[in-house]
Amino acid sequence: MKKLTSPKTEAELLSRCQKLAGMTWATLASTYNQTLPTSLIQAKGFMGQLMEQVLGATANNLPEPDFQHLGIELKTLPLNANGEPRESTYVCTAPISFNAEIEAWTNSRVRKKLARVLWVPFEADPKIPLNERRIGSALLWSPDPATESILRQDWEELTLMLHLGQTANLSAKLGTYLQIRPKAAHSRIVNPGINEQGEDMFQNPRGFYLRSLFTQKILEAHYCKA
DNA sequence: TACTGATCATTC
DNA sequence: GAATGATCAGTA
């Protein structure tokens, strides 16, 4: 493994990204002495973790931005054959600790993570073998005021439901840009929570995800695609 | 295609 | 166990 230092400035981070654009996964992996998995089934986070290493992210799995001193979050973005995001994007775990005070949007993990994001799109068409898939050109992004306002509305609505014990009514359909879905190693993991009557119960941990519609809009706005 | 719930690896 | 990195796979 090469000695990888963390970039000191945004410009340095972006210039690293530009060198990666167009590279295949195979090239990228071998350059950094990593072995490409034969399948993503048992390596679902492979690309995200490889990019963290290559770009010198420092936060590991702490609930903080990947580039702590720059305040930048790294997100890989799998694209289908049409260049559209193939999946929703995981943001962070959702607080279901009903005893805790409802945190303000300004202090929420969602906002902190999405305040400044380095999107790294890459080919993820299932028809392309893993070693032939290429890295796209990265995009450093922040939400504009209108976007942040929608994200905030989504977040406040969903967070309120979590705190009211309305998990039974929580659907991935809710939210314009954000959605709530299970997020756990497996479905037998449960956390304490409350139901609508305020009674104790157990429920699966949830996480916030960004709809692919949302990430697609970001790509369109930046690359001016039709 | 989108929604949904389920699952895999790693680190601390 | 809970946070990170995510994608899989069934079904409507």
Tab-separated table of C-alpha atoms (C1' of nucleotides) in Angstrom:
chain	number	residue	atom	x	y	z
A	1	MET	CA	0.000	0.000	0.000
A	2	LYS	CA	1.355	3.379	-0.968
A	3	LYS	CA	1.703	5.951	1.725
A	4	LEU	CA	-1.321	8.138	1.224
A	5	THR	CA	-1.525	11.513	2.836
A	6	SER	CA	-4.686	13.423	3.317
A	7	PRO	CA	-5.157	16.340	0.909
A	8	LYS	CA	-4.668	19.704	2.574
A	9	THR	CA	-6.933	21.752	0.354
A	10	GLU	CA	-9.976	21.299	-1.808
A	11	ALA	CA	-7.852	22.001	-4.857
A	12	GLU	CA	-5.471	19.207	-3.955
A	13	LEU	CA	-8.367	16.843	-3.415
A	14	LEU	CA	-9.890	17.743	-6.768
A	15	SER	CA	-6.647	17.354	-8.626
A	16	ARG	CA	-6.315	13.856	-7.213
A	17	CYS	CA	-9.790	13.094	-8.442
A	18	GLN	CA	-9.030	14.347	-11.924
A	19	LYS	CA	-6.158	11.915	-12.208
A	20	LEU	CA	-8.556	9.077	-11.416
A	21	ALA	CA	-11.185	10.034	-13.971
A	22	GLY	CA	-11.371	7.476	-16.740
A	23	MET	CA	-9.387	4.838	-14.864
A	24	THR	CA	-10.792	1.352	-14.685
A	25	TRP	CA	-11.419	-0.318	-11.363
A	26	ALA	CA	-8.729	-2.833	-12.212
A	27	THR	CA	-6.143	-0.103	-12.768
A	28	LEU	CA	-7.170	1.737	-9.661
A	29	ALA	CA	-7.080	-1.363	-7.500
A	30	SER	CA	-3.696	-2.540	-8.762
A	31	THR	CA	-2.202	0.937	-8.437
A	32	TYR	CA	-3.010	0.826	-4.768
A	33	ASN	CA	-2.223	-2.855	-4.306
A	34	GLN	CA	-5.789	-3.788	-3.671
A	35	THR	CA	-7.453	-6.926	-4.959
A	36	LEU	CA	-10.605	-6.411	-6.957
A	37	PRO	CA	-13.406	-8.640	-5.653
A	38	THR	CA	-14.991	-11.011	-8.140
A	39	SER	CA	-18.392	-9.889	-7.027
A	40	LEU	CA	-19.816	-7.102	-4.904
A	41	ILE	CA	-22.129	-9.456	-3.037
A	42	GLN	CA	-19.610	-9.878	-0.272
A	43	ALA	CA	-17.880	-6.566	-0.857
A	44	LYS	CA	-20.711	-4.089	-1.073
A	45	GLY	CA	-18.738	-1.171	0.242
A	46	PHE	CA	-15.636	-1.931	-1.802
A	47	MET	CA	-15.623	1.071	-4.096
A	48	GLY	CA	-16.447	3.501	-1.330
A	49	GLN	CA	-13.650	2.202	0.840
A	50	LEU	CA	-11.154	2.049	-1.991
A	51	MET	CA	-11.859	5.665	-2.876
A	52	GLU	CA	-11.442	6.674	0.743
A	53	GLN	CA	-7.973	5.161	0.720
A	54	VAL	CA	-7.006	6.537	-2.645
A	55	LEU	CA	-8.120	10.051	-1.803
A	56	GLY	CA	-6.782	9.997	1.732
A	57	ALA	CA	-9.982	10.237	3.773
A	58	THR	CA	-9.350	10.280	7.490
A	59	ALA	CA	-12.607	9.744	9.355
A	60	ASN	CA	-12.788	5.949	8.888
A	61	ASN	CA	-16.155	4.934	10.231
A	62	LEU	CA	-16.618	7.816	12.606
A	63	PRO	CA	-19.869	9.757	12.240
A	64	GLU	CA	-17.983	12.693	10.745
A	65	PRO	CA	-17.109	13.992	7.294
A	66	ASP	CA	-14.546	11.810	5.550
A	67	PHE	CA	-12.131	14.697	5.176
A	68	GLN	CA	-12.393	16.084	8.657
A	69	HIS	CA	-10.233	19.169	8.251
A	70	LEU	CA	-11.897	20.102	4.961
A	71	GLY	CA	-15.412	19.283	6.122
A	72	ILE	CA	-16.005	17.245	2.991
A	73	GLU	CA	-17.950	14.011	2.713
A	74	LEU	CA	-16.993	11.463	0.073
A	75	LYS	CA	-19.747	9.574	-1.720
A	76	THR	CA	-19.333	7.156	-4.560
A	77	LEU	CA	-22.222	7.078	-6.999
A	78	PRO	CA	-22.952	3.937	-9.037
A	79	LEU	CA	-24.276	4.746	-12.525
A	80	ASN	CA	-26.346	2.553	-14.792
A	81	ALA	CA	-25.934	2.196	-18.560
A	82	ASN	CA	-27.650	5.542	-19.114
A	83	GLY	CA	-25.350	7.389	-16.758
A	84	GLU	CA	-28.044	7.686	-14.128
A	85	PRO	CA	-27.605	6.773	-10.473
A	86	ARG	CA	-28.448	3.120	-10.029
A	87	GLU	CA	-29.190	3.148	-6.331
A	88	SER	CA	-30.259	5.443	-3.573
A	89	THR	CA	-27.398	6.857	-1.538
A	90	TYR	CA	-27.010	6.034	2.114
A	91	VAL	CA	-26.451	9.135	4.254
A	92	CYS	CA	-26.395	8.163	7.914
A	93	THR	CA	-28.279	6.325	10.605
A	94	ALA	CA	-31.551	7.791	11.806
A	95	PRO	CA	-31.931	8.676	15.483
A	96	ILE	CA	-34.759	6.677	17.004
A	97	SER	CA	-33.801	7.343	20.588
A	98	PHE	CA	-37.097	8.826	21.657
A	99	ASN	CA	-35.677	9.943	24.969
A	100	ALA	CA	-33.235	12.256	23.312
A	101	GLU	CA	-34.274	15.763	22.490
A	102	ILE	CA	-35.091	16.299	18.889
A	103	GLU	CA	-31.954	17.765	17.468
A	104	ALA	CA	-32.151	20.829	15.301
A	105	TRP	CA	-31.678	20.505	11.564
A	106	THR	CA	-28.588	22.655	11.815
A	107	ASN	CA	-26.987	20.102	14.105
A	108	SER	CA	-28.298	17.034	12.372
A	109	ARG	CA	-26.009	14.427	10.955
A	110	VAL	CA	-27.823	14.649	7.658
A	111	ARG	CA	-27.024	18.318	7.242
A	112	LYS	CA	-23.442	17.938	8.397
A	113	LYS	CA	-22.872	15.151	5.928
A	114	LEU	CA	-24.523	16.880	3.022
A	115	ALA	CA	-23.128	20.364	3.615
A	116	ARG	CA	-20.254	19.627	1.251
A	117	VAL	CA	-20.019	16.414	-0.705
A	118	LEU	CA	-17.471	15.074	-3.134
A	119	TRP	CA	-19.464	12.887	-5.510
A	120	VAL	CA	-17.411	10.317	-7.373
A	121	PRO	CA	-19.554	8.710	-10.059
A	122	PHE	CA	-18.449	5.449	-11.617
A	123	GLU	CA	-19.765	2.913	-14.080
A	124	ALA	CA	-21.900	0.267	-12.421
A	125	ASP	CA	-23.816	-1.212	-15.336
A	126	PRO	CA	-24.297	-4.864	-14.335
A	127	LYS	CA	-23.353	-5.870	-17.875
A	128	ILE	CA	-19.848	-4.434	-17.502
A	129	PRO	CA	-17.339	-6.709	-15.723
A	130	LEU	CA	-16.022	-5.153	-12.531
A	131	ASN	CA	-12.477	-4.805	-13.815
A	132	GLU	CA	-13.607	-2.846	-16.880
A	133	ARG	CA	-15.766	-0.337	-15.069
A	134	ARG	CA	-14.388	3.184	-15.103
A	135	ILE	CA	-14.252	6.037	-12.623
A	136	GLY	CA	-16.028	9.238	-13.619
A	137	SER	CA	-15.022	12.805	-12.969
A	138	ALA	CA	-15.695	13.915	-9.432
A	139	LEU	CA	-17.919	16.766	-8.441
A	140	LEU	CA	-17.578	18.919	-5.348
A	141	TRP	CA	-21.049	19.983	-4.344
A	142	SER	CA	-23.022	21.927	-1.777
A	143	PRO	CA	-26.808	22.237	-1.669
A	144	ASP	CA	-28.218	25.532	-2.876
A	145	PRO	CA	-30.702	27.256	-0.541
A	146	ALA	CA	-33.773	25.845	-2.307
A	147	THR	CA	-32.389	22.319	-2.161
A	148	GLU	CA	-31.388	22.591	1.449
A	149	SER	CA	-34.852	23.862	2.300
A	150	ILE	CA	-36.421	20.744	0.789
A	151	LEU	CA	-33.919	18.495	2.507
A	152	ARG	CA	-34.728	20.224	5.755
A	153	GLN	CA	-38.465	19.725	5.307
A	154	ASP	CA	-37.947	16.057	4.539
A	155	TRP	CA	-35.666	15.611	7.471
A	156	GLU	CA	-37.970	17.407	9.911
A	157	GLU	CA	-41.002	15.428	8.822
A	158	LEU	CA	-39.225	12.095	9.022
A	159	THR	CA	-37.463	12.868	12.269
A	160	LEU	CA	-40.713	13.967	13.873
A	161	MET	CA	-42.376	10.718	12.870
A	162	LEU	CA	-39.533	8.767	14.406
A	163	HIS	CA	-39.972	10.639	17.643
A	164	LEU	CA	-43.733	10.155	17.634
A	165	GLY	CA	-43.327	6.425	17.325
A	166	GLN	CA	-44.916	6.328	13.908
A	167	THR	CA	-42.457	3.839	12.543
A	168	ALA	CA	-45.357	1.715	11.350
A	169	ASN	CA	-46.349	4.552	9.045
A	170	LEU	CA	-42.818	5.262	7.934
A	171	SER	CA	-42.561	4.417	4.317
A	172	ALA	CA	-39.718	4.828	1.881
A	173	LYS	CA	-42.215	6.807	-0.169
A	174	LEU	CA	-42.132	9.677	2.290
A	175	GLY	CA	-39.829	12.577	1.649
A	176	THR	CA	-39.090	14.449	-1.558
A	177	TYR	CA	-35.364	13.801	-1.587
A	178	LEU	CA	-34.745	11.866	1.599
A	179	GLN	CA	-36.226	8.515	2.504
A	180	ILE	CA	-36.023	6.228	5.517
A	181	ARG	CA	-35.206	2.565	5.160
A	182	PRO	CA	-33.899	-0.220	7.381
A	183	LYS	CA	-30.191	-0.082	7.942
A	184	ALA	CA	-28.630	-2.950	9.821
A	185	ALA	CA	-26.497	-6.018	9.476
A	186	HIS	CA	-29.690	-8.074	9.326
A	187	SER	CA	-33.359	-7.840	10.232
A	188	ARG	CA	-33.032	-9.503	13.634
A	189	ILE	CA	-31.255	-6.474	15.037
A	190	VAL	CA	-33.681	-4.340	17.008
A	191	ASN	CA	-33.461	-1.190	19.037
A	192	PRO	CA	-35.758	0.086	21.760
A	193	GLY	CA	-38.367	2.516	20.532
A	194	ILE	CA	-41.980	3.481	21.063
A	195	ASN	CA	-45.165	2.862	19.156
A	196	GLU	CA	-47.867	5.405	18.417
A	197	GLN	CA	-49.439	4.877	21.819
A	198	GLY	CA	-46.151	5.727	23.458
A	199	GLU	CA	-45.594	2.150	24.579
A	200	ASP	CA	-42.181	0.527	24.547
A	201	MET	CA	-41.438	-1.698	21.608
A	202	PHE	CA	-38.559	-2.839	19.472
A	203	GLN	CA	-37.847	-1.865	15.929
A	204	ASN	CA	-35.207	-2.240	13.276
A	205	PRO	CA	-32.594	0.470	13.032
A	206	ARG	CA	-33.307	2.938	10.225
A	207	GLY	CA	-31.117	5.071	8.053
A	208	PHE	CA	-31.518	8.132	5.879
A	209	TYR	CA	-31.068	7.618	2.146
A	210	LEU	CA	-31.041	10.031	-0.772
A	211	ARG	CA	-33.293	9.047	-3.649
A	212	SER	CA	-31.574	8.439	-6.950
A	213	LEU	CA	-33.817	11.186	-8.331
A	214	PHE	CA	-31.919	13.578	-6.127
A	215	THR	CA	-28.423	12.506	-7.093
A	216	GLN	CA	-29.491	12.479	-10.711
A	217	LYS	CA	-30.513	16.127	-10.456
A	218	ILE	CA	-27.110	16.974	-9.075
A	219	LEU	CA	-25.403	15.258	-11.974
A	220	GLU	CA	-27.670	16.914	-14.513
A	221	ALA	CA	-27.133	20.352	-13.064
A	222	HIS	CA	-23.400	19.923	-13.134
A	223	TYR	CA	-22.797	18.121	-16.372
A	224	CYS	CA	-25.617	19.858	-18.227
A	225	LYS	CA	-27.027	16.657	-19.603
A	226	ALA	CA	-30.298	16.703	-21.462
B	1	DT	C1'	-38.464	1.070	-12.550
B	2	DA	C1'	-39.164	2.112	-7.980
B	3	DC	C1'	-40.038	0.736	-3.678
B	4	DT	C1'	-38.867	-2.306	0.261
B	5	DG	C1'	-36.853	-4.948	3.309
B	6	DA	C1'	-32.660	-7.653	3.867
B	7	DT	C1'	-27.886	-8.310	3.888
B	8	DC	C1'	-22.352	-8.126	3.639
B	9	DA	C1'	-17.588	-6.290	5.213
B	10	DT	C1'	-14.946	-3.526	8.393
B	11	DT	C1'	-13.734	-0.710	12.379
B	12	DC	C1'	-13.955	0.840	17.085
C	1	DG	C1'	-23.501	-3.248	19.096
C	2	DA	C1'	-23.430	0.662	16.305
C	3	DA	C1'	-21.195	3.406	13.267
C	4	DT	C1'	-18.999	3.474	8.596
C	5	DG	C1'	-18.832	1.839	3.391
C	6	DA	C1'	-22.936	0.295	0.472
C	7	DT	C1'	-25.662	-3.245	-2.904
C	8	DC	C1'	-28.758	-7.185	-3.367
C	9	DA	C1'	-33.044	-9.264	-4.612
C	10	DG	C1'	-38.050	-9.881	-4.506
C	11	DT	C1'	-42.310	-7.887	-5.934
C	12	DA	C1'	-45.762	-4.773	-7.252
